[in-house]
PDB file of C-alpha atoms in Angstrom:
ATOM      1  CA  MET S  15     -10.550  -9.592   5.648  1.00  0.00           C
ATOM      2  CA  SER S  16      -7.459 -11.524   5.016  1.00  0.00           C
ATOM      3  CA  VAL S  17      -4.209 -10.109   6.443  1.00  0.00           C
ATOM      4  CA  LEU S  18      -0.670 -11.932   5.652  1.00  0.00           C
ATOM      5  CA  LEU S  19       1.794 -10.728   8.734  1.00  0.00           C
ATOM      6  CA  LEU S  20       5.410 -10.985   7.198  1.00  0.00           C
ATOM      7  CA  HIS S  21       8.598 -10.315   9.168  1.00  0.00           C
ATOM      8  CA  GLY S  22      12.421  -8.948   9.225  1.00  0.00           C
ATOM      9  CA  ILE S  23      15.615 -10.585   9.406  1.00  0.00           C
ATOM     10  CA  ARG S  24      16.087 -10.791  13.086  1.00  0.00           C
ATOM     11  CA  PHE S  25      12.365 -11.801  13.775  1.00  0.00           C
ATOM     12  CA  SER S  26       9.729 -14.725  13.209  1.00  0.00           C
ATOM     13  CA  SER S  27       5.747 -15.085  12.885  1.00  0.00           C
ATOM     14  CA  GLU S  28       6.505 -15.554  16.641  1.00  0.00           C
ATOM     15  CA  ASN S  29       6.836 -11.500  17.059  1.00  0.00           C
ATOM     16  CA  TRP S  30       3.088 -11.142  15.938  1.00  0.00           C
ATOM     17  CA  LEU S  31       1.868 -13.567  18.759  1.00  0.00           C
ATOM     18  CA  HIS S  32       3.467 -12.015  21.480  1.00  0.00           C
ATOM     19  CA  ILE S  33       2.996  -8.528  20.868  1.00  0.00           C
ATOM     20  CA  GLY S  34      -0.765  -9.155  20.513  1.00  0.00           C
ATOM     21  CA  THR S  35      -1.281  -8.059  16.943  1.00  0.00           C
ATOM     22  CA  LEU S  36      -2.670 -11.926  15.774  1.00  0.00           C
ATOM     23  CA  GLU S  37      -5.480 -10.962  18.761  1.00  0.00           C
ATOM     24  CA  THR S  38      -5.905  -7.555  17.671  1.00  0.00           C
ATOM     25  CA  LEU S  39      -6.610  -8.302  14.112  1.00  0.00           C
ATOM     26  CA  ALA S  40      -8.898 -11.091  15.433  1.00  0.00           C
ATOM     27  CA  ARG S  41     -10.892  -8.710  17.633  1.00  0.00           C
ATOM     28  CA  ALA S  42     -11.255  -6.692  14.602  1.00  0.00           C
ATOM     29  CA  GLY S  43     -12.647  -9.665  12.684  1.00  0.00           C
ATOM     30  CA  CYS S  44      -9.395 -10.161  10.361  1.00  0.00           C
ATOM     31  CA  ARG S  45      -8.168 -13.575   9.281  1.00  0.00           C
ATOM     32  CA  ALA S  46      -4.468 -12.964  10.423  1.00  0.00           C
ATOM     33  CA  VAL S  47      -1.888 -15.225   9.146  1.00  0.00           C
ATOM     34  CA  ALA S  48       1.822 -14.784  10.460  1.00  0.00           C
ATOM     35  CA  ILE S  49       4.416 -16.495   8.476  1.00  0.00           C
ATOM     36  CA  ASP S  50       8.038 -17.309   8.695  1.00  0.00           C
ATOM     37  CA  LEU S  51      10.008 -16.494   5.504  1.00  0.00           C
ATOM     38  CA  PRO S  52      12.072 -19.622   4.279  1.00  0.00           C
ATOM     39  CA  GLY S  53      15.538 -19.680   5.829  1.00  0.00           C
ATOM     40  CA  LEU S  54      13.901 -18.060   8.914  1.00  0.00           C
ATOM     41  CA  GLY S  55      12.176 -18.538  12.205  1.00  0.00           C
ATOM     42  CA  GLN S  56      10.954 -22.196  12.290  1.00  0.00           C
ATOM     43  CA  SER S  57      11.405 -22.593   8.628  1.00  0.00           C
ATOM     44  CA  LYS S  58      15.090 -22.381   9.232  1.00  0.00           C
ATOM     45  CA  SER S  59      15.416 -25.787   6.968  1.00  0.00           C
ATOM     46  CA  ALA S  60      13.753 -24.287   3.873  1.00  0.00           C
ATOM     47  CA  GLU S  61      15.720 -22.619   1.186  1.00  0.00           C
ATOM     48  CA  ALA S  62      15.044 -18.604   0.329  1.00  0.00           C
ATOM     49  CA  PRO S  63      14.211 -17.956  -3.397  1.00  0.00           C
ATOM     50  CA  ALA S  64      17.032 -15.249  -3.328  1.00  0.00           C
ATOM     51  CA  PRO S  65      19.272 -13.935  -1.272  1.00  0.00           C
ATOM     52  CA  VAL S  66      18.944 -11.254   1.311  1.00  0.00           C
ATOM     53  CA  GLY S  67      19.241  -8.032  -0.504  1.00  0.00           C
ATOM     54  CA  GLU S  68      17.900  -9.282  -3.341  1.00  0.00           C
ATOM     55  CA  LEU S  69      14.506  -9.293  -4.921  1.00  0.00           C
ATOM     56  CA  ALA S  70      12.560 -12.705  -4.619  1.00  0.00           C
ATOM     57  CA  PRO S  71      10.392 -13.822  -7.199  1.00  0.00           C
ATOM     58  CA  ALA S  72       6.938 -12.364  -6.038  1.00  0.00           C
ATOM     59  CA  SER S  73       5.142 -16.021  -6.819  1.00  0.00           C
ATOM     60  CA  PHE S  74       7.075 -17.026  -4.055  1.00  0.00           C
ATOM     61  CA  LEU S  75       4.094 -15.077  -1.619  1.00  0.00           C
ATOM     62  CA  LYS S  76       1.107 -15.589  -4.746  1.00  0.00           C
ATOM     63  CA  GLY S  77       1.678 -18.912  -4.007  1.00  0.00           C
ATOM     64  CA  VAL S  78       1.691 -18.355  -0.449  1.00  0.00           C
ATOM     65  CA  CYS S  79      -1.536 -16.819  -0.759  1.00  0.00           C
ATOM     66  CA  GLU S  80      -3.070 -19.022  -3.070  1.00  0.00           C
ATOM     67  CA  GLN S  81      -2.047 -21.976  -0.531  1.00  0.00           C
ATOM     68  CA  LEU S  82      -3.584 -20.392   2.557  1.00  0.00           C
ATOM     69  CA  GLY S  83      -6.955 -19.142   0.270  1.00  0.00           C
ATOM     70  CA  LEU S  84      -6.072 -15.561   1.297  1.00  0.00           C
ATOM     71  CA  GLY S  85      -8.270 -13.700  -1.159  1.00  0.00           C
ATOM     72  CA  PRO S  86      -6.980 -10.253  -1.774  1.00  0.00           C
ATOM     73  CA  VAL S  87      -4.672  -9.678   1.624  1.00  0.00           C
ATOM     74  CA  VAL S  88      -3.808  -7.114   3.765  1.00  0.00           C
ATOM     75  CA  VAL S  89      -0.077  -7.392   3.428  1.00  0.00           C
ATOM     76  CA  ILE S  90       2.426  -6.041   6.583  1.00  0.00           C
ATOM     77  CA  SER S  91       5.600  -5.974   5.508  1.00  0.00           C
ATOM     78  CA  PRO S  92       8.282  -4.701   7.951  1.00  0.00           C
ATOM     79  CA  SER S  93      12.153  -4.651   6.987  1.00  0.00           C
ATOM     80  CA  LEU S  94      14.072  -7.803   4.896  1.00  0.00           C
ATOM     81  CA  SER S  95      10.408  -8.706   4.162  1.00  0.00           C
ATOM     82  CA  GLY S  96      10.286  -5.675   1.640  1.00  0.00           C
ATOM     83  CA  MET S  97      12.073  -8.271  -0.700  1.00  0.00           C
ATOM     84  CA  TYR S  98       9.214 -10.066  -1.361  1.00  0.00           C
ATOM     85  CA  SER S  99       6.497  -7.790  -0.823  1.00  0.00           C
ATOM     86  CA  LEU S 100       7.362  -5.649  -3.322  1.00  0.00           C
ATOM     87  CA  PRO S 101       7.535  -7.749  -6.583  1.00  0.00           C
ATOM     88  CA  PHE S 102       4.353  -9.519  -5.004  1.00  0.00           C
ATOM     89  CA  LEU S 103       2.903  -5.885  -4.906  1.00  0.00           C
ATOM     90  CA  LEU S 104       4.192  -4.573  -7.950  1.00  0.00           C
ATOM     91  CA  GLN S 105       3.078  -7.851 -10.223  1.00  0.00           C
ATOM     92  CA  HIS S 106       0.261  -9.414  -8.198  1.00  0.00           C
ATOM     93  CA  GLN S 107      -1.366  -5.844  -7.332  1.00  0.00           C
ATOM     94  CA  ALA S 108      -4.848  -7.817  -8.257  1.00  0.00           C
ATOM     95  CA  LEU S 109      -4.084  -9.963  -5.259  1.00  0.00           C
ATOM     96  CA  VAL S 110      -3.534  -7.393  -2.621  1.00  0.00           C
ATOM     97  CA  ARG S 111      -6.142  -5.607  -0.794  1.00  0.00           C
ATOM     98  CA  ALA S 112      -4.007  -3.132   1.052  1.00  0.00           C
ATOM     99  CA  TYR S 113      -0.580  -2.660   1.576  1.00  0.00           C
ATOM    100  CA  VAL S 114       1.230  -1.799   4.795  1.00  0.00           C
ATOM    101  CA  PRO S 115       5.483  -1.659   4.643  1.00  0.00           C
ATOM    102  CA  VAL S 116       7.227  -0.534   8.278  1.00  0.00           C
ATOM    103  CA  ALA S 117      10.566   0.379   7.031  1.00  0.00           C
ATOM    104  CA  PRO S 118      11.224  -2.468   4.491  1.00  0.00           C
ATOM    105  CA  ILE S 119      14.251  -3.327   2.449  1.00  0.00           C
ATOM    106  CA  CYS S 120      14.641  -3.211  -1.709  1.00  0.00           C
ATOM    107  CA  THR S 121      12.285  -0.254  -1.692  1.00  0.00           C
ATOM    108  CA  ASP S 122      15.211   1.597  -3.875  1.00  0.00           C
ATOM    109  CA  ARG S 123      14.969  -1.168  -6.613  1.00  0.00           C
ATOM    110  CA  PHE S 124      11.755  -0.011  -8.221  1.00  0.00           C
ATOM    111  CA  THR S 125      10.913   3.624 -10.057  1.00  0.00           C
ATOM    112  CA  ALA S 126       8.391   6.251  -9.278  1.00  0.00           C
ATOM    113  CA  GLU S 127       6.811   5.368 -11.812  1.00  0.00           C
ATOM    114  CA  GLN S 128       5.982   1.656 -10.849  1.00  0.00           C
ATOM    115  CA  TYR S 129       5.180   2.910  -7.473  1.00  0.00           C
ATOM    116  CA  GLN S 130       2.738   5.560  -9.074  1.00  0.00           C
ATOM    117  CA  SER S 131       1.149   2.090 -10.725  1.00  0.00           C
ATOM    118  CA  VAL S 132       0.311   1.038  -7.491  1.00  0.00           C
ATOM    119  CA  THR S 133      -3.266   1.714  -6.722  1.00  0.00           C
ATOM    120  CA  VAL S 134      -4.306   0.000  -3.732  1.00  0.00           C
ATOM    121  CA  PRO S 135      -4.226   1.620  -0.318  1.00  0.00           C
ATOM    122  CA  SER S 136      -1.258   2.075   1.620  1.00  0.00           C
ATOM    123  CA  LEU S 137      -0.180   2.770   5.346  1.00  0.00           C
ATOM    124  CA  ILE S 138       4.291   3.897   5.673  1.00  0.00           C
ATOM    125  CA  VAL S 139       5.155   2.826   9.009  1.00  0.00           C
ATOM    126  CA  TYR S 140       8.213   3.754  10.461  1.00  0.00           C
ATOM    127  CA  GLY S 141      10.049   5.091  13.687  1.00  0.00           C
ATOM    128  CA  ASP S 142      11.378   8.279  14.027  1.00  0.00           C
ATOM    129  CA  GLN S 143      14.582   6.872  15.507  1.00  0.00           C
ATOM    130  CA  ASP S 144      15.133   4.382  12.531  1.00  0.00           C
ATOM    131  CA  ALA S 145      18.273   5.939  10.951  1.00  0.00           C
ATOM    132  CA  GLN S 146      18.504   2.938   8.763  1.00  0.00           C
ATOM    133  CA  LEU S 147      15.718   2.398   6.615  1.00  0.00           C
ATOM    134  CA  GLY S 148      12.668   4.725   8.009  1.00  0.00           C
ATOM    135  CA  GLU S 149      13.612   8.127   6.019  1.00  0.00           C
ATOM    136  CA  ALA S 150      15.097   6.052   3.021  1.00  0.00           C
ATOM    137  CA  SER S 151      11.960   3.916   2.356  1.00  0.00           C
ATOM    138  CA  LEU S 152       9.826   6.514   3.088  1.00  0.00           C
ATOM    139  CA  ARG S 153      11.548   8.656  -0.155  1.00  0.00           C
ATOM    140  CA  ASN S 154      10.348   5.890  -2.124  1.00  0.00           C
ATOM    141  CA  LEU S 155       7.407   4.432  -1.170  1.00  0.00           C
ATOM    142  CA  SER S 156       5.935   7.678  -0.941  1.00  0.00           C
ATOM    143  CA  ASN S 157       5.198   7.542  -4.551  1.00  0.00           C
ATOM    144  CA  LEU S 158       2.487   4.793  -3.813  1.00  0.00           C
ATOM    145  CA  SER S 159      -0.521   6.695  -5.508  1.00  0.00           C
ATOM    146  CA  ASN S 160      -2.986   6.015  -2.453  1.00  0.00           C
ATOM    147  CA  HIS S 161      -0.784   6.217   0.639  1.00  0.00           C
ATOM    148  CA  SER S 162      -0.876   7.286   4.245  1.00  0.00           C
ATOM    149  CA  VAL S 163       2.227   7.738   6.360  1.00  0.00           C
ATOM    150  CA  VAL S 164       1.964   7.141  10.643  1.00  0.00           C
ATOM    151  CA  VAL S 165       5.678   8.062  11.876  1.00  0.00           C
ATOM    152  CA  MET S 166       5.759   6.117  15.462  1.00  0.00           C
ATOM    153  CA  LYS S 167       7.668   8.600  18.061  1.00  0.00           C
ATOM    154  CA  GLY S 168      10.279   7.099  19.788  1.00  0.00           C
ATOM    155  CA  ALA S 169      10.476   4.310  17.915  1.00  0.00           C
ATOM    156  CA  GLY S 170      13.176   2.315  16.244  1.00  0.00           C
ATOM    157  CA  HIS S 171      13.198   0.467  13.354  1.00  0.00           C
ATOM    158  CA  PRO S 172      11.439  -2.436  14.533  1.00  0.00           C
ATOM    159  CA  CYS S 173       8.866   0.429  15.517  1.00  0.00           C
ATOM    160  CA  TYR S 174       5.834  -2.183  16.105  1.00  0.00           C
ATOM    161  CA  LEU S 175       7.791  -3.907  18.722  1.00  0.00           C
ATOM    162  CA  ASP S 176       9.006  -0.559  20.435  1.00  0.00           C
ATOM    163  CA  ASP S 177       4.940   0.610  20.581  1.00  0.00           C
ATOM    164  CA  PRO S 178       2.522  -1.950  20.347  1.00  0.00           C
ATOM    165  CA  ASP S 179      -0.213  -0.187  21.382  1.00  0.00           C
ATOM    166  CA  THR S 180       0.501   2.610  18.770  1.00  0.00           C
ATOM    167  CA  TRP S 181       1.360   0.067  15.780  1.00  0.00           C
ATOM    168  CA  HIS S 182      -2.078  -1.569  16.866  1.00  0.00           C
ATOM    169  CA  LYS S 183      -4.211   1.542  16.673  1.00  0.00           C
ATOM    170  CA  ALA S 184      -2.670   2.580  13.896  1.00  0.00           C
ATOM    171  CA  LEU S 185      -2.964  -0.422  11.858  1.00  0.00           C
ATOM    172  CA  THR S 186      -6.976  -0.558  13.186  1.00  0.00           C
ATOM    173  CA  GLY S 187      -7.882   2.454  12.196  1.00  0.00           C
ATOM    174  CA  PHE S 188      -6.166   2.149   8.361  1.00  0.00           C
ATOM    175  CA  LEU S 189      -7.816  -1.357   8.410  1.00  0.00           C
ATOM    176  CA  ASN S 190     -11.540   0.443   9.381  1.00  0.00           C
ATOM    177  CA  THR S 191     -11.063   2.577   6.091  1.00  0.00           C
ATOM    178  CA  LEU S 192     -11.033  -0.478   3.621  1.00  0.00           C
TER     179      LEU S 192
END
């Protein structure tokens, strides 16, 4: 199973290495790939396909998956990366095996009907201390037709960083259902 890990604005692909997510996924038999989004992390010289907060073209992640040979992929999408993952999910559902949004931005850009048309299994994750995006993204994403929810107690917006053990248990538990 291929897993594509995205990241938030203040973070990079290195976070997944530091908290052990790449290792956890490898032990679970997954091919895990963490990328730096354009203009962030080690790709600072790259030009972002859209300004922060605007929707990026779905073709960006489609191209990443094609170039890396990631067949139907599990997309893990925290915070800022929602501007990339949501258009990709809604326009290229056949390329997505499962979707794991972690309080992503831009969830308000789509209608309940658009979310209901998504049939891929989704695990909505957020920290109960996330006053910014947790509840707001849950309200919109709960329209996904095939979803479950994990609320991480005592965790903030980057809940996976606040409690990597709980994050890894929730993630691997979900992946084992696919």
